[in-house]
Amino acid sequence: MAAFQPLVASRAHLSPLLPAPAASSAVAATSFHRRRFSAIVAAAAAPTVTEFDFKAYMGERAVAVNQALDAAIPAGEPPAALHDAMRYALLAGGKRVRPALCLAACGVAGGREAWAMPPAAALEMVHTMSLVHDDLPCMDDDDLRRGKPTCHVVYGEPIAVLAGDALLSLAFKHMADVSSYPADVDADRHAARVVRAVGELARCIGSEGLVAGQVVDLEMTGSTEAVPLERLEYIHLHKTAALLEASVVIGAIIGGGSDDQIERLRKYARSIGLLFQVVDDILDVTKSSEELGKTAGKDLASDKTTYPKLLGLEKSREFAEKLLSDAKEQLADFDKEKAAPLLYLANYIAYRQN
């Protein structure tokens, strides 16, 4: 297969890894790394902006996003089976990380969060579409998502496929519709910002982004070929990180950020996007299905290449630390109070437990 090019030129790279311990010191080395990782977790959990309540922030945004999503899809209108399936998948729960990133980035860029609510809701629709399709038997074949039976288990494969298609279409409609936005947006600049944001979303989910990552992931699953680290990074920069990147960049665009601000936030998003997947891979081998709300050990069972499989668990944790550090570095020049949600979201992604 031809060599893959990264999604962006300034992709995250692995920091130098510690040499593998000798067999006689393996237990001691593992204990050391675990203590070190625990210390980093404790340090990251300590707030740098004492008045910022991250739990309340995420809870309030989740409520607002859920209300917007509930209002966006009709209940009981024909075709009822399609709308029921869309609502089932979209309103089944979830942490709403992508909408929260979009809203926070809008605020950092100088806009009002209300301006970014329509694209934030659209991003969650796209994310849910990707989950519905990813769970299909022809893809990752999973029957549990967000602690509930997956969409195709409840509604059948044909309706699940169509529900995903409809969510994708609705996302672009919702984002482009003038009536979705509050009246106080910048009338002179808003239309151009929306067009730019729509283009960003299309790029990040199409053959340059999410879909490309899914295709290469399918090609590599069960392959007898040794998967190099660069190809694994390609998969996750596209399949997982691209939509997180879109969430941050779109929020910054709608908020009126400068090109320099948008690019710094893009780099932040690339780091946390890859970080999200590294942590996901770690959780898949360290947590139960009940703790995760989805089938644990699924990657191992399907012989997928993951960071723990390629690097080992401890080195995967080291990589996560490096990515978190890179993300925080991009926030250093922003107003600390406005950037607090993005800082805490990075820590949350790094140290989440499901």
Short mmCIF file of C-alpha atoms in Angstrom, two decimals:
data_model
loop_
_atom_site.label_atom_id
_atom_site.label_comp_id
_atom_site.label_asym_id
_atom_site.label_seq_id
_atom_site.Cartn_x
_atom_site.Cartn_y
_atom_site.Cartn_z
CA MET A 1 0.00 0.00 0.00
CA ALA A 2 1.27 3.48 -0.81
CA ALA A 3 2.63 5.58 2.01
CA PHE A 4 -0.01 7.67 3.74
CA GLN A 5 0.25 11.39 4.17
CA PRO A 6 -0.93 12.83 7.49
CA LEU A 7 -4.16 14.84 7.61
CA VAL A 8 -2.08 17.93 8.28
CA ALA A 9 1.57 18.79 7.93
CA SER A 10 2.02 19.62 11.61
CA ARG A 11 0.71 16.38 13.00
CA ALA A 12 1.62 15.20 16.48
CA HIS A 13 4.70 12.98 16.72
CA LEU A 14 5.72 10.44 19.31
CA SER A 15 8.13 11.71 21.88
CA PRO A 16 11.19 9.52 22.56
CA LEU A 17 10.03 6.45 24.43
CA LEU A 18 11.78 4.91 27.38
CA PRO A 19 13.80 1.78 26.54
CA ALA A 20 12.08 -1.49 27.28
CA PRO A 21 13.01 -2.72 30.77
CA ALA A 22 14.98 -5.90 31.20
CA ALA A 23 12.97 -8.95 32.18
CA SER A 24 14.25 -8.86 35.77
CA SER A 25 13.09 -5.24 36.24
CA ALA A 26 9.81 -5.36 34.33
CA VAL A 27 7.61 -5.42 37.44
CA ALA A 28 9.46 -2.51 39.05
CA ALA A 29 9.36 -0.49 35.85
CA THR A 30 5.64 -1.07 35.45
CA SER A 31 5.04 0.02 39.04
CA PHE A 32 7.11 3.16 38.46
CA HIS A 33 5.17 4.12 35.33
CA ARG A 34 1.85 3.59 37.08
CA ARG A 35 2.90 5.80 39.99
CA ARG A 36 4.13 8.44 37.54
CA PHE A 37 0.90 8.33 35.55
CA SER A 38 -1.15 8.59 38.76
CA ALA A 39 0.86 11.64 39.81
CA ILE A 40 0.22 13.29 36.44
CA VAL A 41 -3.49 12.53 36.75
CA ALA A 42 -3.55 14.18 40.17
CA ALA A 43 -1.65 17.21 38.92
CA ALA A 44 -3.89 17.60 35.87
CA ALA A 45 -6.99 17.34 38.02
CA ALA A 46 -5.88 20.32 40.11
CA PRO A 47 -7.66 23.37 38.65
CA THR A 48 -5.51 26.16 37.27
CA VAL A 49 -8.46 28.56 37.26
CA THR A 50 -9.99 28.06 40.69
CA GLU A 51 -13.37 29.64 39.96
CA PHE A 52 -14.05 27.45 36.93
CA ASP A 53 -16.46 24.57 37.64
CA PHE A 54 -15.87 22.09 34.83
CA LYS A 55 -18.56 19.63 35.93
CA ALA A 56 -21.18 22.36 35.99
CA TYR A 57 -19.95 23.73 32.67
CA MET A 58 -20.31 20.36 30.92
CA GLY A 59 -23.65 19.67 32.55
CA GLU A 60 -25.12 23.01 31.48
CA ARG A 61 -23.86 22.62 27.90
CA ALA A 62 -25.15 19.07 27.67
CA VAL A 63 -28.62 20.20 28.74
CA ALA A 64 -28.64 23.03 26.21
CA VAL A 65 -27.34 20.80 23.39
CA ASN A 66 -29.88 18.08 24.20
CA GLN A 67 -32.69 20.62 24.04
CA ALA A 68 -31.47 21.81 20.64
CA LEU A 69 -31.22 18.24 19.36
CA ASP A 70 -34.65 17.31 20.70
CA ALA A 71 -36.20 20.29 18.92
CA ALA A 72 -34.40 19.55 15.65
CA ILE A 73 -35.98 16.15 14.95
CA PRO A 74 -39.76 15.75 14.84
CA ALA A 75 -41.32 13.14 17.10
CA GLY A 76 -44.05 10.94 15.65
CA GLU A 77 -44.14 12.58 12.23
CA PRO A 78 -43.95 10.36 9.16
CA PRO A 79 -41.93 8.43 8.36
CA ALA A 80 -42.21 7.55 12.03
CA ALA A 81 -39.74 4.65 11.94
CA LEU A 82 -37.02 6.88 10.52
CA HIS A 83 -37.56 9.75 12.94
CA ASP A 84 -37.82 7.37 15.88
CA ALA A 85 -34.51 5.76 14.95
CA MET A 86 -32.84 9.15 14.53
CA ARG A 87 -34.08 10.31 17.91
CA TYR A 88 -33.15 7.00 19.56
CA ALA A 89 -29.56 7.25 18.39
CA LEU A 90 -29.17 10.98 18.94
CA LEU A 91 -30.83 11.26 22.35
CA ALA A 92 -29.52 8.02 23.86
CA GLY A 93 -26.98 9.87 25.99
CA GLY A 94 -23.37 10.75 25.42
CA LYS A 95 -20.98 13.26 26.90
CA ARG A 96 -21.49 15.90 24.15
CA VAL A 97 -17.75 16.58 24.01
CA ARG A 98 -17.81 17.80 20.40
CA PRO A 99 -20.59 20.36 20.93
CA ALA A 100 -18.87 21.54 24.10
CA LEU A 101 -15.62 22.03 22.18
CA CYS A 102 -17.46 24.02 19.52
CA LEU A 103 -19.15 26.28 22.06
CA ALA A 104 -15.94 26.80 24.03
CA ALA A 105 -13.91 27.64 20.92
CA CYS A 106 -16.50 30.22 19.90
CA GLY A 107 -16.11 31.88 23.29
CA VAL A 108 -12.32 31.83 23.12
CA ALA A 109 -12.46 33.49 19.70
CA GLY A 110 -14.59 36.32 21.09
CA GLY A 111 -18.09 35.25 20.09
CA ARG A 112 -21.19 34.40 22.09
CA GLU A 113 -21.80 30.71 22.70
CA ALA A 114 -25.35 31.06 21.38
CA TRP A 115 -23.89 31.81 17.94
CA ALA A 116 -22.26 28.36 17.90
CA MET A 117 -25.22 26.30 19.14
CA PRO A 118 -26.53 25.41 15.64
CA PRO A 119 -23.15 24.06 14.44
CA ALA A 120 -22.61 22.42 17.84
CA ALA A 121 -25.87 20.50 17.40
CA ALA A 122 -24.93 19.69 13.80
CA LEU A 123 -21.59 18.25 14.93
CA GLU A 124 -23.36 15.94 17.37
CA MET A 125 -25.66 14.79 14.56
CA VAL A 126 -22.62 13.95 12.42
CA HIS A 127 -20.92 12.20 15.32
CA THR A 128 -24.03 10.12 16.01
CA MET A 129 -24.29 9.23 12.32
CA SER A 130 -20.71 7.94 12.45
CA LEU A 131 -21.52 5.80 15.49
CA VAL A 132 -24.69 4.35 13.93
CA HIS A 133 -22.78 3.38 10.78
CA ASP A 134 -19.67 2.24 12.68
CA ASP A 135 -21.77 -0.21 14.73
CA LEU A 136 -23.28 -1.91 11.66
CA PRO A 137 -22.44 -5.58 11.01
CA CYS A 138 -20.61 -4.59 7.82
CA MET A 139 -18.37 -2.25 9.83
CA ASP A 140 -17.40 -2.88 13.48
CA ASP A 141 -20.47 -5.07 14.19
CA ASP A 142 -21.34 -3.93 17.71
CA ASP A 143 -24.58 -4.33 19.62
CA LEU A 144 -24.00 -1.91 22.50
CA ARG A 145 -23.59 1.86 22.36
CA ARG A 146 -23.92 4.40 25.19
CA GLY A 147 -25.08 1.56 27.40
CA LYS A 148 -28.02 0.68 25.13
CA PRO A 149 -28.63 -1.67 22.18
CA THR A 150 -27.27 -0.12 18.99
CA CYS A 151 -29.60 1.45 16.45
CA HIS A 152 -29.53 -1.46 14.00
CA VAL A 153 -30.30 -3.95 16.79
CA VAL A 154 -33.47 -2.02 17.68
CA TYR A 155 -34.63 -0.83 14.24
CA GLY A 156 -32.91 -3.18 11.79
CA GLU A 157 -29.99 -2.55 9.47
CA PRO A 158 -31.85 -0.78 6.62
CA ILE A 159 -33.46 1.81 8.93
CA ALA A 160 -30.17 2.31 10.80
CA VAL A 161 -28.34 3.07 7.55
CA LEU A 162 -31.05 5.51 6.49
CA ALA A 163 -31.19 7.11 9.94
CA GLY A 164 -27.47 7.81 9.70
CA ASP A 165 -27.92 9.27 6.21
CA ALA A 166 -30.76 11.48 7.42
CA LEU A 167 -28.75 12.72 10.41
CA LEU A 168 -25.91 13.72 8.11
CA SER A 169 -28.25 15.62 5.80
CA LEU A 170 -30.03 17.29 8.72
CA ALA A 171 -26.68 18.42 10.17
CA PHE A 172 -25.86 20.49 7.09
CA LYS A 173 -29.41 21.85 6.86
CA HIS A 174 -29.41 22.86 10.50
CA MET A 175 -26.01 24.52 10.21
CA ALA A 176 -26.83 26.45 7.02
CA ASP A 177 -30.36 27.56 7.97
CA VAL A 178 -30.41 31.26 8.84
CA SER A 179 -33.33 30.72 11.20
CA SER A 180 -31.19 28.41 13.37
CA TYR A 181 -29.09 31.34 14.62
CA PRO A 182 -29.88 34.12 17.12
CA ALA A 183 -30.62 37.59 15.84
CA ASP A 184 -27.53 39.22 17.32
CA VAL A 185 -24.94 37.54 15.06
CA ASP A 186 -22.70 39.85 13.05
CA ALA A 187 -24.94 40.41 10.02
CA ASP A 188 -22.11 41.56 7.77
CA ARG A 189 -19.81 38.60 8.46
CA HIS A 190 -22.08 35.76 9.55
CA ALA A 191 -22.96 34.37 6.12
CA ALA A 192 -19.30 34.10 5.08
CA ARG A 193 -18.43 32.46 8.40
CA VAL A 194 -21.17 29.85 7.97
CA VAL A 195 -20.03 29.04 4.43
CA ARG A 196 -16.46 28.61 5.66
CA ALA A 197 -17.64 26.46 8.57
CA VAL A 198 -19.75 24.23 6.30
CA GLY A 199 -16.73 23.68 4.07
CA GLU A 200 -14.63 22.76 7.12
CA LEU A 201 -17.20 20.22 8.26
CA ALA A 202 -17.50 18.64 4.82
CA ARG A 203 -13.72 18.27 4.55
CA CYS A 204 -13.32 16.74 7.98
CA ILE A 205 -15.97 14.04 7.50
CA GLY A 206 -15.43 13.08 3.84
CA SER A 207 -12.67 11.36 1.92
CA GLU A 208 -10.10 13.68 3.53
CA GLY A 209 -11.27 12.92 7.05
CA LEU A 210 -13.56 10.58 8.97
CA VAL A 211 -14.56 8.36 6.04
CA ALA A 212 -10.95 7.96 4.92
CA GLY A 213 -9.96 6.83 8.40
CA GLN A 214 -12.79 4.30 8.52
CA VAL A 215 -11.80 2.83 5.15
CA VAL A 216 -8.17 2.33 6.13
CA ASP A 217 -9.26 0.97 9.52
CA LEU A 218 -11.36 -1.65 7.75
CA GLU A 219 -8.47 -2.53 5.44
CA MET A 220 -6.12 -3.04 8.37
CA THR A 221 -8.48 -5.03 10.60
CA GLY A 222 -7.41 -8.66 10.67
CA SER A 223 -4.57 -8.00 8.24
CA THR A 224 -1.49 -10.19 8.57
CA GLU A 225 0.61 -7.20 7.54
CA ALA A 226 2.43 -5.45 10.37
CA VAL A 227 0.76 -2.07 10.75
CA PRO A 228 3.35 0.72 11.10
CA LEU A 229 2.82 3.46 13.63
CA GLU A 230 2.41 6.10 10.92
CA ARG A 231 -0.52 4.23 9.38
CA LEU A 232 -2.19 3.79 12.76
CA GLU A 233 -1.78 7.53 13.30
CA TYR A 234 -3.29 8.17 9.87
CA ILE A 235 -6.37 6.13 10.79
CA HIS A 236 -7.00 7.98 14.02
CA LEU A 237 -6.11 11.46 12.80
CA HIS A 238 -8.83 10.92 10.22
CA LYS A 239 -11.39 8.64 11.87
CA THR A 240 -11.43 10.25 15.33
CA ALA A 241 -9.40 13.46 15.40
CA ALA A 242 -10.87 15.05 12.25
CA LEU A 243 -14.33 15.58 13.74
CA LEU A 244 -12.88 16.93 16.97
CA GLU A 245 -10.79 19.28 14.85
CA ALA A 246 -13.90 20.38 12.99
CA SER A 247 -15.68 21.04 16.28
CA VAL A 248 -13.01 23.42 17.54
CA VAL A 249 -12.27 25.13 14.23
CA ILE A 250 -15.94 25.69 13.39
CA GLY A 251 -16.56 27.23 16.80
CA ALA A 252 -13.61 29.57 16.28
CA ILE A 253 -14.80 30.53 12.80
CA ILE A 254 -18.36 31.30 13.97
CA GLY A 255 -16.94 33.24 16.91
CA GLY A 256 -14.99 35.51 14.57
CA GLY A 257 -11.49 34.29 15.42
CA SER A 258 -8.51 35.55 13.45
CA ASP A 259 -6.69 33.19 11.10
CA ASP A 260 -3.85 32.91 13.62
CA GLN A 261 -6.25 32.05 16.45
CA ILE A 262 -8.04 29.50 14.29
CA GLU A 263 -4.79 27.76 13.36
CA ARG A 264 -3.59 27.60 16.98
CA LEU A 265 -6.93 26.11 17.98
CA ARG A 266 -6.68 23.68 15.06
CA LYS A 267 -3.35 22.41 16.39
CA TYR A 268 -4.88 22.09 19.85
CA ALA A 269 -7.73 20.07 18.37
CA ARG A 270 -5.41 17.74 16.43
CA SER A 271 -3.58 16.87 19.62
CA ILE A 272 -6.69 16.21 21.69
CA GLY A 273 -8.24 14.32 18.77
CA LEU A 274 -5.39 11.84 18.67
CA LEU A 275 -5.31 11.84 22.47
CA PHE A 276 -8.99 10.86 22.52
CA GLN A 277 -8.23 7.72 20.49
CA VAL A 278 -5.12 6.75 22.47
CA VAL A 279 -7.16 6.95 25.67
CA ASP A 280 -10.02 5.04 24.01
CA ASP A 281 -7.59 2.24 23.11
CA ILE A 282 -6.27 2.15 26.69
CA LEU A 283 -9.77 2.02 28.16
CA ASP A 284 -10.75 -0.80 25.79
CA VAL A 285 -8.20 -3.09 27.45
CA THR A 286 -8.49 -1.83 31.04
CA LYS A 287 -12.24 -1.34 31.62
CA SER A 288 -15.36 -3.52 31.58
CA SER A 289 -18.35 -3.19 29.24
CA GLU A 290 -20.42 -1.91 32.16
CA GLU A 291 -17.89 0.80 32.90
CA LEU A 292 -17.54 1.82 29.25
CA GLY A 293 -21.19 1.62 28.16
CA LYS A 294 -20.03 -0.31 25.09
CA THR A 295 -18.44 -3.67 24.42
CA ALA A 296 -15.03 -3.85 26.08
CA GLY A 297 -12.19 -5.76 24.43
CA LYS A 298 -13.84 -5.41 21.03
CA ASP A 299 -10.66 -4.22 19.33
CA LEU A 300 -8.68 -7.15 20.68
CA ALA A 301 -11.35 -9.63 19.62
CA SER A 302 -11.46 -8.25 16.07
CA ASP A 303 -7.64 -8.16 15.87
CA LYS A 304 -7.52 -4.41 15.37
CA THR A 305 -4.24 -2.58 15.62
CA THR A 306 -4.35 -0.22 18.60
CA TYR A 307 -1.79 1.84 20.45
CA PRO A 308 -1.50 -0.63 23.37
CA LYS A 309 -1.09 -3.47 20.88
CA LEU A 310 1.60 -1.62 18.95
CA LEU A 311 3.39 0.24 21.76
CA GLY A 312 2.33 -1.50 24.95
CA LEU A 313 0.16 -0.02 27.68
CA GLU A 314 2.77 2.07 29.49
CA LYS A 315 4.23 3.64 26.34
CA SER A 316 0.69 4.41 25.17
CA ARG A 317 0.20 6.32 28.40
CA GLU A 318 3.43 8.21 27.80
CA PHE A 319 2.20 9.17 24.34
CA ALA A 320 -1.05 10.42 25.89
CA GLU A 321 0.96 12.63 28.25
CA LYS A 322 2.89 14.14 25.34
CA LEU A 323 -0.27 14.87 23.35
CA LEU A 324 -1.89 16.55 26.37
CA SER A 325 1.19 18.72 26.82
CA ASP A 326 1.14 19.70 23.13
CA ALA A 327 -2.55 20.66 23.36
CA LYS A 328 -2.04 22.87 26.41
CA GLU A 329 0.87 24.62 24.75
CA GLN A 330 -1.45 25.92 21.99
CA LEU A 331 -3.71 27.57 24.58
CA ALA A 332 -0.94 29.48 26.32
CA ASP A 333 -1.47 32.78 24.47
CA PHE A 334 -5.25 32.93 24.90
CA ASP A 335 -7.09 34.65 27.72
CA LYS A 336 -6.86 32.17 30.61
CA GLU A 337 -10.44 32.62 31.75
CA LYS A 338 -11.87 32.17 28.27
CA ALA A 339 -9.55 29.23 27.54
CA ALA A 340 -10.37 27.42 30.79
CA PRO A 341 -13.10 25.21 29.23
CA LEU A 342 -10.70 24.02 26.51
CA LEU A 343 -7.97 23.35 29.06
CA TYR A 344 -10.30 21.33 31.25
CA LEU A 345 -11.75 19.52 28.23
CA ALA A 346 -8.23 18.43 27.29
CA ASN A 347 -7.67 17.11 30.81
CA TYR A 348 -11.06 15.42 30.74
CA ILE A 349 -10.26 13.65 27.47
CA ALA A 350 -6.90 12.53 28.84
CA TYR A 351 -8.20 11.16 32.12
CA ARG A 352 -11.76 10.07 31.42
CA GLN A 353 -12.80 6.63 32.62
CA ASN A 354 -15.31 5.73 29.89
#
